[in-house]
């Protein structure tokens, strides 16, 4: 069975969300929060972003934009006869962990800074 390309909706507002945005392709979506660092970077570098840009500024607008995109993707999938039609995935890359090498101990990490109360 032929693998179908997954459509990605990437949500973000920080500087660290810009590089993943550059990895998105045609047919993907990025939802930057207006007035936040990733929004500014995207506005200044629009030619580098291949995904469709769908900005938002508050919770209500976020909900409307996200539901609209999901509805659009489902509508496109309904026109597709693939058995994978309608499958939605949720991945939070920021919660993934990276294993440390066995030889790495806590002594290899920088010392914590004291904070005055």
N, C-alpha and C. Protein backbone atom coordinates (compact mmCIF):
# COMPACT_ATOMS: atom_id res chain seq x y z
N UNK A 1 0.84 -1.18 0.00
CA UNK A 1 0.00 0.00 0.00
C UNK A 1 0.89 1.24 0.00
N UNK A 2 0.55 2.20 -0.82
CA UNK A 2 1.34 3.42 -0.95
C UNK A 2 1.15 4.32 0.27
N UNK A 3 2.26 4.87 0.80
CA UNK A 3 2.17 5.77 1.95
C UNK A 3 1.62 7.12 1.51
N UNK A 4 0.66 7.61 2.26
CA UNK A 4 0.07 8.91 1.99
C UNK A 4 0.78 9.95 2.82
N UNK A 5 1.08 11.12 2.23
CA UNK A 5 1.73 12.20 2.96
C UNK A 5 0.78 12.72 4.04
N UNK A 6 1.32 12.89 5.22
CA UNK A 6 0.53 13.46 6.32
C UNK A 6 0.56 14.98 6.20
N UNK A 7 -0.54 15.62 6.49
CA UNK A 7 -0.61 17.07 6.52
C UNK A 7 -0.29 17.51 7.94
N UNK A 8 0.60 18.48 8.06
CA UNK A 8 1.05 18.95 9.37
C UNK A 8 0.48 20.34 9.62
N UNK A 9 -0.05 20.53 10.84
CA UNK A 9 -0.43 21.86 11.33
C UNK A 9 0.52 22.13 12.49
N UNK A 10 1.42 23.10 12.32
CA UNK A 10 2.41 23.41 13.34
C UNK A 10 2.00 24.68 14.08
N UNK A 11 1.90 24.59 15.40
CA UNK A 11 1.52 25.73 16.24
C UNK A 11 2.74 26.23 16.99
N UNK A 12 2.92 27.54 17.08
CA UNK A 12 4.05 28.04 17.84
C UNK A 12 4.02 29.54 18.02
N UNK A 13 4.84 30.00 18.97
CA UNK A 13 4.96 31.43 19.17
C UNK A 13 6.39 31.87 19.54
N UNK A 14 7.28 30.94 19.82
CA UNK A 14 8.62 31.30 20.25
C UNK A 14 9.67 31.24 19.15
N UNK A 15 10.85 31.75 19.45
CA UNK A 15 11.95 31.74 18.49
C UNK A 15 12.29 30.33 18.02
N UNK A 16 12.20 29.36 18.94
CA UNK A 16 12.53 27.98 18.62
C UNK A 16 11.53 27.32 17.68
N UNK A 17 10.43 27.98 17.38
CA UNK A 17 9.44 27.42 16.47
C UNK A 17 9.71 27.80 15.01
N UNK A 18 10.68 28.68 14.77
CA UNK A 18 10.94 29.12 13.40
C UNK A 18 11.61 28.02 12.56
N UNK A 19 12.65 27.39 13.07
CA UNK A 19 13.36 26.35 12.30
C UNK A 19 12.44 25.19 11.92
N UNK A 20 11.60 24.66 12.83
CA UNK A 20 10.68 23.61 12.40
C UNK A 20 9.72 24.08 11.31
N UNK A 21 9.36 25.35 11.34
CA UNK A 21 8.48 25.91 10.32
C UNK A 21 9.11 25.82 8.93
N UNK A 22 10.44 25.95 8.88
CA UNK A 22 11.14 25.89 7.60
C UNK A 22 11.15 24.48 7.01
N UNK A 23 10.90 23.48 7.84
CA UNK A 23 10.87 22.08 7.38
C UNK A 23 9.52 21.69 6.80
N UNK A 24 8.50 22.53 7.00
CA UNK A 24 7.16 22.23 6.49
C UNK A 24 7.14 22.43 4.98
N UNK A 25 6.27 21.69 4.31
CA UNK A 25 6.20 21.78 2.86
C UNK A 25 4.85 22.26 2.37
N UNK A 26 4.69 22.21 1.05
CA UNK A 26 3.40 22.55 0.45
C UNK A 26 2.34 21.61 1.00
N UNK A 27 1.18 22.13 1.31
CA UNK A 27 0.11 21.31 1.87
C UNK A 27 0.11 21.27 3.38
N UNK A 28 1.16 21.80 4.02
CA UNK A 28 1.22 21.90 5.47
C UNK A 28 0.80 23.30 5.89
N UNK A 29 0.59 23.47 7.20
CA UNK A 29 0.14 24.76 7.74
C UNK A 29 0.98 25.11 8.95
N UNK A 30 1.24 26.41 9.10
CA UNK A 30 1.89 26.90 10.32
C UNK A 30 0.96 27.95 10.92
N UNK A 31 0.78 27.86 12.25
CA UNK A 31 -0.10 28.78 12.96
C UNK A 31 0.72 29.58 13.96
N UNK A 32 1.38 30.66 13.50
CA UNK A 32 2.14 31.49 14.43
C UNK A 32 1.21 32.45 15.18
N UNK A 33 1.58 32.75 16.41
CA UNK A 33 0.81 33.70 17.21
C UNK A 33 1.27 35.11 16.87
N UNK A 34 0.32 35.97 16.46
CA UNK A 34 0.65 37.35 16.08
C UNK A 34 1.31 38.09 17.24
N UNK A 35 2.34 38.88 16.89
CA UNK A 35 3.00 39.71 17.88
C UNK A 35 4.03 38.97 18.72
N UNK A 36 4.29 37.71 18.42
CA UNK A 36 5.28 36.93 19.16
C UNK A 36 6.48 36.66 18.27
N UNK A 37 7.61 36.21 18.86
CA UNK A 37 8.86 36.10 18.09
C UNK A 37 8.77 35.32 16.79
N UNK A 38 8.10 34.17 16.75
CA UNK A 38 8.06 33.41 15.51
C UNK A 38 7.25 34.15 14.44
N UNK A 39 6.25 34.88 14.85
CA UNK A 39 5.46 35.68 13.90
C UNK A 39 6.35 36.72 13.22
N UNK A 40 7.17 37.41 14.02
CA UNK A 40 8.08 38.42 13.47
C UNK A 40 9.07 37.80 12.49
N UNK A 41 9.63 36.64 12.84
CA UNK A 41 10.58 35.97 11.95
C UNK A 41 9.92 35.53 10.65
N UNK A 42 8.72 35.00 10.75
CA UNK A 42 8.00 34.56 9.55
C UNK A 42 7.68 35.76 8.66
N UNK A 43 7.24 36.87 9.25
CA UNK A 43 6.91 38.07 8.47
C UNK A 43 8.14 38.61 7.73
N UNK A 44 9.30 38.52 8.37
CA UNK A 44 10.54 39.02 7.77
C UNK A 44 11.18 38.04 6.80
N UNK A 45 10.70 36.80 6.77
CA UNK A 45 11.30 35.76 5.93
C UNK A 45 10.25 34.90 5.23
N UNK A 46 9.19 35.51 4.75
CA UNK A 46 8.06 34.77 4.17
C UNK A 46 8.46 33.86 3.03
N UNK A 47 9.45 34.25 2.25
CA UNK A 47 9.86 33.43 1.10
C UNK A 47 10.49 32.11 1.53
N UNK A 48 10.93 32.01 2.78
CA UNK A 48 11.54 30.78 3.28
C UNK A 48 10.51 29.76 3.75
N UNK A 49 9.29 30.22 3.97
CA UNK A 49 8.23 29.36 4.53
C UNK A 49 7.37 28.83 3.39
N UNK A 50 7.36 27.49 3.23
CA UNK A 50 6.57 26.85 2.17
C UNK A 50 5.15 26.52 2.61
N UNK A 51 4.92 26.40 3.90
CA UNK A 51 3.60 26.06 4.41
C UNK A 51 2.68 27.27 4.33
N UNK A 52 1.38 27.01 4.35
CA UNK A 52 0.40 28.09 4.40
C UNK A 52 0.41 28.69 5.80
N UNK A 53 0.47 30.00 5.90
CA UNK A 53 0.57 30.71 7.18
C UNK A 53 -0.83 31.13 7.62
N UNK A 54 -1.22 30.69 8.81
CA UNK A 54 -2.55 30.99 9.36
C UNK A 54 -2.36 31.57 10.76
N UNK A 55 -2.25 32.87 10.84
CA UNK A 55 -1.94 33.51 12.12
C UNK A 55 -3.17 33.60 13.03
N UNK A 56 -2.91 33.81 14.31
CA UNK A 56 -3.96 33.96 15.32
C UNK A 56 -3.44 34.87 16.42
N UNK A 57 -4.37 35.48 17.18
CA UNK A 57 -3.92 36.42 18.22
C UNK A 57 -4.53 36.16 19.60
N UNK A 58 -5.66 35.47 19.66
CA UNK A 58 -6.25 35.17 20.96
C UNK A 58 -6.88 33.78 20.92
N UNK A 59 -7.37 33.31 22.04
CA UNK A 59 -7.90 31.97 22.14
C UNK A 59 -9.06 31.69 21.20
N UNK A 60 -9.95 32.65 21.07
CA UNK A 60 -11.11 32.46 20.19
C UNK A 60 -10.68 32.36 18.73
N UNK A 61 -9.77 33.24 18.32
CA UNK A 61 -9.28 33.19 16.94
C UNK A 61 -8.49 31.90 16.69
N UNK A 62 -7.69 31.49 17.69
CA UNK A 62 -6.93 30.24 17.60
C UNK A 62 -7.88 29.07 17.33
N UNK A 63 -8.94 28.99 18.13
CA UNK A 63 -9.91 27.90 17.99
C UNK A 63 -10.55 27.91 16.60
N UNK A 64 -10.97 29.09 16.14
CA UNK A 64 -11.62 29.20 14.83
C UNK A 64 -10.68 28.79 13.70
N UNK A 65 -9.45 29.27 13.73
CA UNK A 65 -8.48 28.96 12.68
C UNK A 65 -8.16 27.46 12.68
N UNK A 66 -7.91 26.90 13.87
CA UNK A 66 -7.56 25.48 13.96
C UNK A 66 -8.72 24.59 13.48
N UNK A 67 -9.94 24.87 13.93
CA UNK A 67 -11.09 24.08 13.48
C UNK A 67 -11.31 24.21 11.98
N UNK A 68 -11.09 25.40 11.43
CA UNK A 68 -11.23 25.60 9.99
C UNK A 68 -10.21 24.74 9.24
N UNK A 69 -8.96 24.73 9.70
CA UNK A 69 -7.93 23.94 9.03
C UNK A 69 -8.23 22.44 9.11
N UNK A 70 -8.65 21.98 10.28
CA UNK A 70 -8.98 20.56 10.44
C UNK A 70 -10.14 20.19 9.52
N UNK A 71 -11.16 21.05 9.45
CA UNK A 71 -12.30 20.79 8.57
C UNK A 71 -11.86 20.74 7.11
N UNK A 72 -10.97 21.64 6.73
CA UNK A 72 -10.46 21.66 5.35
C UNK A 72 -9.70 20.38 5.04
N UNK A 73 -8.86 19.93 5.98
CA UNK A 73 -8.07 18.71 5.76
C UNK A 73 -8.99 17.50 5.66
N UNK A 74 -9.99 17.42 6.53
CA UNK A 74 -10.93 16.29 6.49
C UNK A 74 -11.71 16.31 5.18
N UNK A 75 -12.09 17.49 4.72
CA UNK A 75 -12.82 17.62 3.47
C UNK A 75 -11.97 17.12 2.30
N UNK A 76 -10.71 17.47 2.30
CA UNK A 76 -9.79 17.00 1.25
C UNK A 76 -9.65 15.49 1.32
N UNK A 77 -9.53 14.95 2.56
CA UNK A 77 -9.40 13.50 2.73
C UNK A 77 -10.64 12.75 2.26
N UNK A 78 -11.82 13.35 2.41
CA UNK A 78 -13.05 12.67 1.97
C UNK A 78 -13.06 12.47 0.46
N UNK A 79 -12.37 13.36 -0.26
CA UNK A 79 -12.29 13.24 -1.71
C UNK A 79 -11.23 12.23 -2.13
N UNK A 80 -10.46 11.75 -1.16
CA UNK A 80 -9.40 10.79 -1.41
C UNK A 80 -9.94 9.40 -1.08
N UNK A 81 -9.66 8.42 -1.89
CA UNK A 81 -10.18 7.07 -1.65
C UNK A 81 -9.23 6.21 -0.83
N UNK A 82 -8.18 6.79 -0.29
CA UNK A 82 -7.20 6.03 0.48
C UNK A 82 -7.84 5.47 1.75
N UNK A 83 -7.44 4.25 2.17
CA UNK A 83 -7.98 3.68 3.40
C UNK A 83 -7.54 4.45 4.65
N UNK A 84 -6.55 5.31 4.53
CA UNK A 84 -6.07 6.09 5.67
C UNK A 84 -6.86 7.37 5.86
N UNK A 85 -7.90 7.56 5.06
CA UNK A 85 -8.69 8.79 5.09
C UNK A 85 -9.16 9.13 6.50
N UNK A 86 -8.99 10.40 6.87
CA UNK A 86 -9.55 10.88 8.12
C UNK A 86 -8.74 10.60 9.36
N UNK A 87 -7.59 10.00 9.26
CA UNK A 87 -6.79 9.75 10.46
C UNK A 87 -6.10 11.04 10.87
N UNK A 88 -6.29 11.44 12.13
CA UNK A 88 -5.65 12.63 12.66
C UNK A 88 -4.64 12.20 13.72
N UNK A 89 -3.49 12.84 13.73
CA UNK A 89 -2.44 12.53 14.68
C UNK A 89 -2.11 13.79 15.48
N UNK A 90 -1.72 13.61 16.72
CA UNK A 90 -1.27 14.71 17.55
C UNK A 90 0.10 14.37 18.10
N UNK A 91 1.06 15.23 17.82
CA UNK A 91 2.42 14.99 18.29
C UNK A 91 2.93 16.27 18.93
N UNK A 92 3.44 16.17 20.14
CA UNK A 92 4.05 17.31 20.80
C UNK A 92 5.54 17.01 20.91
N UNK A 93 6.30 17.55 19.96
CA UNK A 93 7.73 17.26 19.90
C UNK A 93 8.49 17.77 21.13
N UNK A 94 7.96 18.78 21.77
CA UNK A 94 8.65 19.36 22.92
C UNK A 94 8.64 18.44 24.13
N UNK A 95 7.75 17.45 24.14
CA UNK A 95 7.66 16.54 25.27
C UNK A 95 8.51 15.28 25.06
N UNK A 96 9.10 15.14 23.87
CA UNK A 96 9.95 13.99 23.63
C UNK A 96 11.25 14.14 24.40
N UNK A 97 11.79 13.02 24.87
CA UNK A 97 13.04 13.05 25.62
C UNK A 97 14.14 12.41 24.81
N UNK A 98 15.36 12.82 25.10
CA UNK A 98 16.52 12.24 24.45
C UNK A 98 17.32 11.49 25.51
N UNK A 99 17.63 10.22 25.24
CA UNK A 99 18.41 9.46 26.23
C UNK A 99 19.83 10.01 26.32
N UNK A 100 20.37 10.01 27.53
CA UNK A 100 21.75 10.43 27.75
C UNK A 100 22.66 9.22 27.61
N UNK A 101 23.89 9.42 27.16
CA UNK A 101 24.84 8.31 27.10
C UNK A 101 25.02 7.72 28.49
N UNK A 102 25.30 6.42 28.53
CA UNK A 102 25.43 5.70 29.80
C UNK A 102 26.49 6.34 30.70
N UNK A 103 27.58 6.81 30.11
CA UNK A 103 28.68 7.37 30.90
C UNK A 103 28.37 8.75 31.48
N UNK A 104 27.28 9.36 31.03
CA UNK A 104 26.95 10.71 31.49
C UNK A 104 26.30 10.64 32.87
N UNK A 105 26.85 11.36 33.78
CA UNK A 105 26.29 11.45 35.13
C UNK A 105 25.87 12.87 35.41
N UNK A 106 25.25 13.07 36.56
CA UNK A 106 24.78 14.41 36.90
C UNK A 106 25.92 15.39 37.07
N UNK A 107 27.13 14.90 37.32
CA UNK A 107 28.27 15.80 37.49
C UNK A 107 28.66 16.49 36.18
N UNK A 108 28.19 15.96 35.05
CA UNK A 108 28.50 16.56 33.76
C UNK A 108 27.65 17.79 33.45
N UNK A 109 26.57 17.98 34.20
CA UNK A 109 25.70 19.12 33.98
C UNK A 109 26.23 20.35 34.74
N UNK A 110 25.97 21.56 34.23
CA UNK A 110 26.43 22.76 34.92
C UNK A 110 25.77 22.88 36.30
N UNK A 111 26.49 23.50 37.22
CA UNK A 111 25.97 23.70 38.56
C UNK A 111 24.82 24.71 38.52
N UNK A 112 23.84 24.49 39.37
CA UNK A 112 22.70 25.40 39.45
C UNK A 112 23.16 26.72 40.06
N UNK A 113 22.56 27.81 39.63
CA UNK A 113 22.88 29.11 40.18
C UNK A 113 22.04 29.37 41.42
N UNK A 114 22.65 29.91 42.47
CA UNK A 114 21.86 30.23 43.66
C UNK A 114 20.94 31.42 43.38
N UNK A 115 19.75 31.37 43.92
CA UNK A 115 18.77 32.45 43.74
C UNK A 115 18.43 33.01 45.10
N UNK A 116 18.56 34.34 45.24
CA UNK A 116 18.21 35.00 46.49
C UNK A 116 16.71 35.11 46.62
N UNK A 117 16.20 34.88 47.83
CA UNK A 117 14.74 34.95 48.06
C UNK A 117 14.35 36.34 48.47
